[in-house]
Amino acid sequence: MKDFAGKIVFITGGASGAGLGQAKVFGKAGMKVAIADVRQEALDQAVEELIAYGIKKEDILALKADLTNRDEYKAVADKVEAVFGGPPHLLIQTAGVNSFGPIEASTFDDFDWVMGVCLNHVVNGLLIFVPRMIKAYAHKTEFHVVTTSSMGAFMAGSTTGPYSAAKAAVNNLMYSYAEALKPYGAGATVLCPGNIRSNIGNAEKYRPAHLQNRGYHVSEGTIKTLNAIHAQGIDPVELAEILKEGIENDRIIVLPDHNTGEQRAAQLRALHATIEDYCLTGPEREKKMAERMAEMMKNFAPPSGDGKDAPPPPPMWGIPEGGEPFGKARKDLDWVDPSKK
Ligand code: NAI
């Protein structure tokens, strides 16, 4: 997709972080921007930010919905068509949440929440919008679908189970759509960022009331640590510009860190090699996996700049003042190893 002006973009999770950056960049490119998000206050603030960014009020539509709920998703899809006159030409599904803890401590609520937002809402959007997009635009106008995934799609950690599983699944979904949409003259892209300057560290604060049974230890201190990490991430507008370039060039995977092509390639080689390492046995595997992780972290993005004269990566996983390590289990789970609590 190369022409954006006058067309419609629908962005999930558009009230904050990566999604808001996408709303700014595609709005500036002349698109009518529909943002959908579960948080009304964040939506109101986002609309103000978009107007201040130079996007016309009449080109902005802010819709509150829990997009894991199919009826709510359908209702906002209908609203977009009613207000902007058609389905989106560009569907960007960016809403996401995360929560970290030993996978063996996970509850059904942990899986339902994280996979509900990171995977099921993406399925909802694809099933609701893609048929409408094909009917409205195939062979007439360019259209494109995007999901914001993560580098986590390529690597599973013992404390990132539901998130990594959801992100790996959405990557595969987008590879399927990229192939499937070709005959209609459309494309698909999956954006796989490393770290974004966003509000995702606060996600636990608005976890729905019916999914509160956590297996993980979550506190103000763990949230503080996560926020300190995300403060070092890529700027959402910059990330969205990289995504736009990826869509214009019909890239299926977009890896947007601030690093050179060679650094990115090295990072990806290390990520993919972890799959080979799973085929090894015992100490050989442990050694290889530790080496791969060290290699990958060495090539991780610096917080800003074009990466050409990249300084060594910052201590991304350090604990800030008042922070606490995240990724631990709830203390009362008696089957979980004490070192993980
Ligand atoms: P963010 O928290 O700033 O934005 C995510 C938005 O999704 C929030 O506004 C939130 O209200 C919305 N949302 C959550 N549940 C929803 C639901 N059920 N229905 C509708 N909206 C919902 O976080 P960020 O970081 O901008 O996240 C965007 C995407 O980027 C996510 O898919 C995340 O997994 C992904 N990502 C984030 C990284 C990071 O370092 N922050 C790294 C890699 C990927």
Coordinates of C-alpha atoms and ligand atoms in Angstrom, one line a residue:
M1 CA 0.0 0.0 0.0
K2 CA 1.5 3.3 -1.0
D3 CA -1.3 5.9 -1.0
F4 CA -2.8 6.8 2.3
A5 CA -4.4 10.2 1.8
G6 CA -8.2 10.3 2.0
K7 CA -8.3 6.6 3.1
I8 CA -9.4 5.2 6.5
V9 CA -7.2 3.6 9.1
F10 CA -8.6 1.7 12.1
I11 CA -6.2 1.3 15.0
T12 CA -6.8 -0.9 18.1
G13 CA -5.1 0.3 21.3
G14 CA -4.9 3.7 19.6
A15 CA -5.3 5.7 22.8
S16 CA -1.7 5.1 23.9
G17 CA 1.8 4.1 23.1
A18 CA 2.5 2.4 19.8
G19 CA -1.1 2.8 18.7
L20 CA -1.3 6.5 19.3
G21 CA 2.0 6.9 17.4
Q22 CA 0.4 5.1 14.5
A23 CA -2.6 7.4 14.7
K24 CA -0.4 10.4 14.5
V25 CA 1.7 9.2 11.6
F26 CA -1.1 7.9 9.5
G27 CA -3.3 10.8 10.4
K28 CA -0.5 13.2 9.2
A29 CA -0.4 11.1 6.0
G30 CA -4.0 12.3 5.3
M31 CA -6.0 9.3 6.6
K32 CA -9.2 9.4 8.5
V33 CA -8.3 7.9 11.8
A34 CA -10.5 5.6 13.9
I35 CA -8.9 4.6 17.2
A36 CA -10.5 2.0 19.5
D37 CA -9.5 1.4 23.0
V38 CA -10.8 0.0 26.3
R39 CA -10.0 3.1 28.3
Q40 CA -12.2 6.2 27.8
E41 CA -10.0 8.6 29.6
A42 CA -7.0 7.6 27.5
L43 CA -9.1 8.0 24.4
D44 CA -10.2 11.5 25.4
Q45 CA -6.6 12.5 26.0
A46 CA -5.5 10.9 22.7
V47 CA -8.0 12.9 20.7
E48 CA -6.6 16.1 22.2
E49 CA -3.1 15.0 21.4
L50 CA -4.0 14.1 17.8
I51 CA -5.7 17.5 17.3
A52 CA -2.6 19.2 18.8
Y53 CA -0.5 17.1 16.4
G54 CA -2.4 18.8 13.5
I55 CA -5.0 16.2 12.6
K56 CA -8.4 17.6 11.9
K57 CA -11.1 16.9 14.5
E58 CA -13.5 15.7 11.8
D59 CA -11.0 13.1 10.7
I60 CA -10.8 11.5 14.1
L61 CA -13.1 8.9 15.5
A62 CA -12.5 7.6 19.0
L63 CA -14.4 4.5 20.0
K64 CA -14.5 2.8 23.4
A65 CA -14.7 -1.0 23.4
D66 CA -13.3 -4.1 24.9
L67 CA -12.1 -5.6 21.7
T68 CA -11.8 -9.1 23.1
N69 CA -15.6 -9.0 23.1
R70 CA -16.9 -9.9 19.6
D71 CA -20.2 -7.9 19.9
E72 CA -18.3 -4.8 21.1
Y73 CA -15.8 -5.2 18.2
K74 CA -18.6 -5.6 15.7
A75 CA -20.4 -2.5 17.1
V76 CA -17.3 -0.3 16.6
A77 CA -16.7 -1.7 13.1
D78 CA -20.2 -0.7 12.2
K79 CA -19.7 2.7 13.6
V80 CA -16.5 3.3 11.6
E81 CA -18.4 2.4 8.4
A82 CA -21.4 4.6 9.4
V83 CA -19.2 7.6 10.1
F84 CA -16.4 7.3 7.6
G85 CA -18.4 5.7 4.8
G86 CA -16.7 2.4 4.6
P87 CA -14.4 -0.2 6.3
P88 CA -10.8 0.7 6.9
H89 CA -8.3 0.5 4.0
L90 CA -5.7 0.0 6.7
L91 CA -6.4 -2.2 9.7
I92 CA -3.8 -1.9 12.4
Q93 CA -4.3 -4.1 15.5
T94 CA -2.0 -2.9 18.2
A95 CA -3.9 -3.3 21.5
G96 CA -1.9 -5.4 23.9
V97 CA -1.2 -6.1 27.5
N98 CA 1.4 -8.2 29.3
S99 CA 2.1 -9.7 32.6
F100 CA 5.1 -11.7 33.7
G101 CA 5.7 -14.6 36.0
P102 CA 6.8 -18.3 36.1
I103 CA 4.6 -20.1 33.5
E104 CA 3.9 -22.9 36.0
A105 CA 2.3 -20.3 38.3
S106 CA -0.1 -19.0 35.6
T107 CA -3.8 -19.1 36.2
F108 CA -6.6 -19.3 33.6
D109 CA -7.2 -15.6 34.2
D110 CA -3.6 -14.8 33.3
F111 CA -3.9 -16.7 30.0
D112 CA -7.4 -15.4 29.3
W113 CA -6.4 -11.8 29.8
V114 CA -3.1 -11.8 28.0
M115 CA -4.1 -14.1 25.1
G116 CA -7.5 -12.5 25.0
V117 CA -6.0 -9.1 24.2
C118 CA -2.8 -10.1 22.3
L119 CA -4.4 -12.9 20.2
N120 CA -8.2 -13.1 20.4
H121 CA -8.8 -9.4 19.7
V122 CA -6.6 -9.8 16.6
V123 CA -8.6 -12.7 15.4
N124 CA -11.8 -10.8 16.1
G125 CA -10.7 -7.9 14.0
L126 CA -9.5 -10.0 11.1
L127 CA -12.7 -12.0 11.0
I128 CA -14.9 -8.9 11.3
F129 CA -13.0 -6.5 9.0
V130 CA -11.2 -8.6 6.3
P131 CA -14.4 -9.8 4.5
R132 CA -15.7 -6.2 4.5
M133 CA -12.4 -4.9 3.2
I134 CA -12.3 -7.4 0.4
K135 CA -15.9 -6.6 -0.6
A136 CA -15.3 -2.9 -0.6
Y137 CA -11.8 -2.7 -2.0
A138 CA -10.5 -5.8 -3.8
H139 CA -8.9 -4.8 -7.2
K140 CA -10.2 -1.3 -6.8
T141 CA -8.2 0.3 -4.0
E142 CA -5.1 -0.7 -2.0
F143 CA -5.8 -2.2 1.4
H144 CA -3.6 -3.7 4.1
V145 CA -3.7 -5.4 7.5
V146 CA -1.2 -5.0 10.2
T147 CA -0.7 -6.6 13.6
T148 CA 1.7 -5.2 16.2
S149 CA 3.4 -8.3 17.6
S150 CA 6.8 -8.3 19.4
M151 CA 10.3 -9.7 19.4
G152 CA 8.7 -12.0 22.0
A153 CA 7.2 -13.8 19.0
F154 CA 10.6 -15.2 18.3
M155 CA 11.7 -16.1 21.8
A156 CA 9.8 -17.7 24.6
G157 CA 11.0 -17.1 28.2
S158 CA 10.0 -19.1 31.2
T159 CA 8.3 -16.0 32.6
T160 CA 6.6 -14.7 29.4
G161 CA 4.5 -17.7 28.5
P162 CA 1.1 -16.4 27.6
Y163 CA 2.5 -13.2 25.9
S164 CA 5.1 -15.1 23.8
A165 CA 2.6 -17.7 22.8
A166 CA 0.1 -15.1 21.7
K167 CA 2.7 -13.1 19.8
A168 CA 4.1 -16.2 18.0
A169 CA 0.5 -17.0 17.0
V170 CA -0.2 -13.6 15.6
N171 CA 3.0 -13.7 13.6
N172 CA 1.9 -16.9 12.0
L173 CA -1.6 -15.5 11.4
M174 CA -0.1 -12.6 9.5
Y175 CA 2.1 -14.8 7.4
S176 CA -1.1 -16.6 6.5
Y177 CA -2.9 -13.4 5.6
A178 CA 0.0 -12.1 3.6
E179 CA -0.3 -15.1 1.4
A180 CA -4.1 -15.2 1.4
L181 CA -4.7 -11.5 0.5
K182 CA -2.4 -11.5 -2.5
P183 CA -5.2 -12.4 -5.0
Y184 CA -7.2 -9.5 -3.8
G185 CA -4.3 -7.1 -4.4
A186 CA -3.7 -6.5 -0.6
G187 CA -1.0 -7.1 1.8
A188 CA -0.2 -8.0 5.5
T189 CA 2.5 -6.9 7.9
V190 CA 3.5 -7.9 11.3
L191 CA 5.4 -5.3 13.4
C192 CA 7.8 -6.9 15.9
P193 CA 9.3 -4.2 18.2
G194 CA 11.8 -4.8 20.9
N195 CA 11.0 -2.1 23.5
I196 CA 8.6 0.8 23.1
R197 CA 8.2 4.0 25.2
S198 CA 4.7 3.3 26.2
N199 CA 2.3 2.7 29.1
I200 CA 2.2 -1.1 28.8
G201 CA 4.0 -1.3 32.2
N202 CA 0.7 0.0 33.8
A203 CA -1.5 -2.6 32.1
E204 CA -2.0 -4.6 35.3
K205 CA -3.8 -1.5 36.7
Y206 CA -6.7 -2.0 34.3
R207 CA -6.9 -5.7 34.1
P208 CA -10.6 -6.5 34.0
A209 CA -12.4 -7.2 37.3
H210 CA -13.4 -10.7 36.2
L211 CA -9.8 -11.8 35.5
Q212 CA -8.1 -10.7 38.7
N213 CA -6.9 -14.2 39.9
R214 CA -3.2 -13.7 39.1
G215 CA -0.5 -16.4 39.5
Y216 CA 2.1 -13.7 39.3
H217 CA 3.4 -11.3 41.9
V218 CA 2.4 -7.8 40.9
S219 CA 3.0 -4.7 43.0
E220 CA 3.6 -1.0 42.6
G221 CA 7.3 -1.9 42.7
T222 CA 7.1 -4.4 39.8
I223 CA 5.1 -1.8 37.8
K224 CA 7.8 0.8 38.6
T225 CA 10.5 -1.5 37.2
L226 CA 8.6 -2.2 34.0
N227 CA 7.9 1.5 33.5
A228 CA 11.6 2.3 33.9
I229 CA 12.4 -0.3 31.2
H230 CA 9.8 1.0 28.8
A231 CA 10.9 4.5 29.3
Q232 CA 14.1 3.5 27.4
G233 CA 12.1 2.2 24.4
I234 CA 11.7 3.5 20.9
D235 CA 9.5 6.6 20.4
P236 CA 6.0 5.5 19.2
V237 CA 6.0 8.1 16.3
E238 CA 9.4 6.9 15.1
L239 CA 8.2 3.3 15.3
A240 CA 5.1 4.2 13.3
E241 CA 7.2 5.8 10.6
I242 CA 9.2 2.7 10.3
L243 CA 6.0 0.7 10.1
K244 CA 4.7 3.0 7.3
E245 CA 7.9 2.5 5.3
G246 CA 7.4 -1.3 5.8
I247 CA 3.8 -1.1 4.5
E248 CA 4.8 1.0 1.5
N249 CA 7.4 -1.6 0.6
D250 CA 5.0 -4.5 1.3
R251 CA 7.3 -6.1 4.0
I252 CA 5.6 -8.9 5.9
I253 CA 7.8 -8.6 9.0
V254 CA 9.0 -5.2 10.2
L255 CA 11.7 -5.2 12.8
P256 CA 12.0 -1.6 13.9
D257 CA 14.8 -1.2 16.4
H258 CA 17.3 1.5 16.2
N259 CA 20.1 -0.6 14.9
T260 CA 21.9 -1.2 11.7
G261 CA 20.8 -3.8 9.2
E262 CA 23.8 -6.0 10.3
Q263 CA 22.8 -5.7 14.0
R264 CA 19.3 -6.6 13.2
A265 CA 20.4 -9.6 11.2
A266 CA 22.6 -10.7 14.0
Q267 CA 19.8 -10.4 16.5
L268 CA 17.5 -12.4 14.3
R269 CA 20.1 -15.1 13.6
A270 CA 20.5 -15.4 17.4
L271 CA 16.7 -15.6 17.9
H272 CA 16.2 -18.2 15.2
A273 CA 19.2 -20.2 16.4
T274 CA 17.4 -20.8 19.7
I275 CA 15.1 -23.1 17.8
E276 CA 18.1 -25.2 16.8
D277 CA 19.4 -25.1 20.4
Y278 CA 16.1 -26.8 21.6
C279 CA 17.2 -29.8 19.6
L280 CA 20.5 -30.2 21.6
T281 CA 20.7 -32.1 24.9
G282 CA 21.8 -31.3 28.4
P283 CA 24.8 -29.0 29.2
E284 CA 25.5 -28.5 25.5
R285 CA 22.1 -26.9 25.1
E286 CA 22.4 -24.7 28.3
K287 CA 25.8 -23.4 27.1
K288 CA 24.5 -22.6 23.6
M289 CA 21.4 -21.0 24.8
A290 CA 23.4 -18.7 27.2
E291 CA 25.7 -17.8 24.3
R292 CA 22.7 -16.9 22.1
M293 CA 21.1 -14.8 24.7
A294 CA 24.4 -12.9 25.3
E295 CA 24.7 -12.4 21.5
M296 CA 21.2 -11.1 21.2
M297 CA 21.5 -8.7 24.1
K298 CA 24.7 -7.4 22.7
N299 CA 22.8 -6.3 19.5
F300 CA 19.8 -5.0 21.3
A301 CA 18.8 -1.5 20.4
P302 CA 20.2 1.6 22.0
P303 CA 17.5 4.0 23.2
S304 CA 17.9 6.6 20.5
G305 CA 19.8 7.6 17.5
D306 CA 20.1 5.9 14.1
G307 CA 22.3 3.1 15.5
K308 CA 25.3 3.9 13.3
D309 CA 27.5 4.9 16.2
A310 CA 25.5 2.9 18.7
P311 CA 26.7 3.1 22.3
P312 CA 26.6 -0.2 24.3
P313 CA 23.0 -1.0 25.2
P314 CA 21.7 0.5 28.5
P315 CA 21.2 -1.7 31.6
M316 CA 17.7 -2.4 30.4
W317 CA 16.8 -4.8 33.1
G318 CA 18.1 -2.9 36.1
I319 CA 15.9 -2.2 39.1
P320 CA 15.1 1.5 39.6
E321 CA 14.8 3.1 43.0
G322 CA 11.6 1.8 44.7
G323 CA 11.3 -0.9 42.0
E324 CA 11.1 -4.6 42.5
P325 CA 12.1 -7.5 40.2
F326 CA 9.2 -8.6 38.0
G327 CA 8.5 -12.1 36.7
K328 CA 8.0 -13.7 40.2
A329 CA 5.1 -15.9 41.3
R330 CA 2.5 -15.1 43.8
K331 CA 3.9 -15.9 47.2
D332 CA 1.3 -18.4 48.4
L333 CA 1.6 -20.9 45.5
D334 CA 3.0 -23.9 47.3
W335 CA 4.2 -25.8 44.2
V336 CA 6.4 -23.0 42.9
D337 CA 10.1 -23.2 43.6
P338 CA 11.0 -20.6 46.4
S339 CA 13.6 -19.0 44.2
K340 CA 10.8 -18.0 41.8
K341 CA 8.7 -16.2 44.4
Ligands
NAI1 P1 0.2 0.7 25.8 O1 -0.3 0.2 27.1 O2 0.7 2.1 25.8 O3 -1.0 0.7 24.7 C1 -1.8 -0.5 24.5 C2 -3.3 0.0 24.5 O4 -4.1 -1.2 24.3 C3 -3.7 0.7 25.7 O5 -4.2 2.0 25.4 C4 -4.8 -0.2 26.3 O6 -5.9 0.5 26.9 C5 -5.3 -0.9 25.0 N1 -6.0 -2.2 25.3 C6 -5.7 -3.1 26.2 N2 -6.7 -4.0 26.3 C7 -7.6 -3.7 25.4 C8 -8.8 -4.3 25.1 N3 -9.3 -5.4 25.6 N4 -9.6 -3.7 24.1 C9 -9.2 -2.5 23.6 N5 -8.0 -1.9 23.9 C10 -7.2 -2.5 24.8 O7 1.2 -0.3 25.3 P2 2.1 -0.4 23.9 O8 3.4 -0.8 24.4 O9 2.0 0.7 23.1 O10 1.5 -1.7 23.3 C11 1.1 -1.7 21.9 C12 1.5 -3.1 21.3 O11 2.9 -3.2 21.2 C13 1.0 -4.3 22.2 O12 0.5 -5.3 21.3 C14 2.3 -4.8 22.8 O13 2.3 -6.2 23.1 C15 3.3 -4.5 21.7 N6 4.7 -4.4 22.1 C16 5.1 -3.6 23.1 C17 6.4 -3.5 23.5 C18 6.8 -2.5 24.6 O14 8.0 -2.6 24.9 N7 6.0 -1.7 25.1 C19 7.4 -4.3 22.9 C20 6.9 -5.1 21.8 C21 5.6 -5.2 21.5

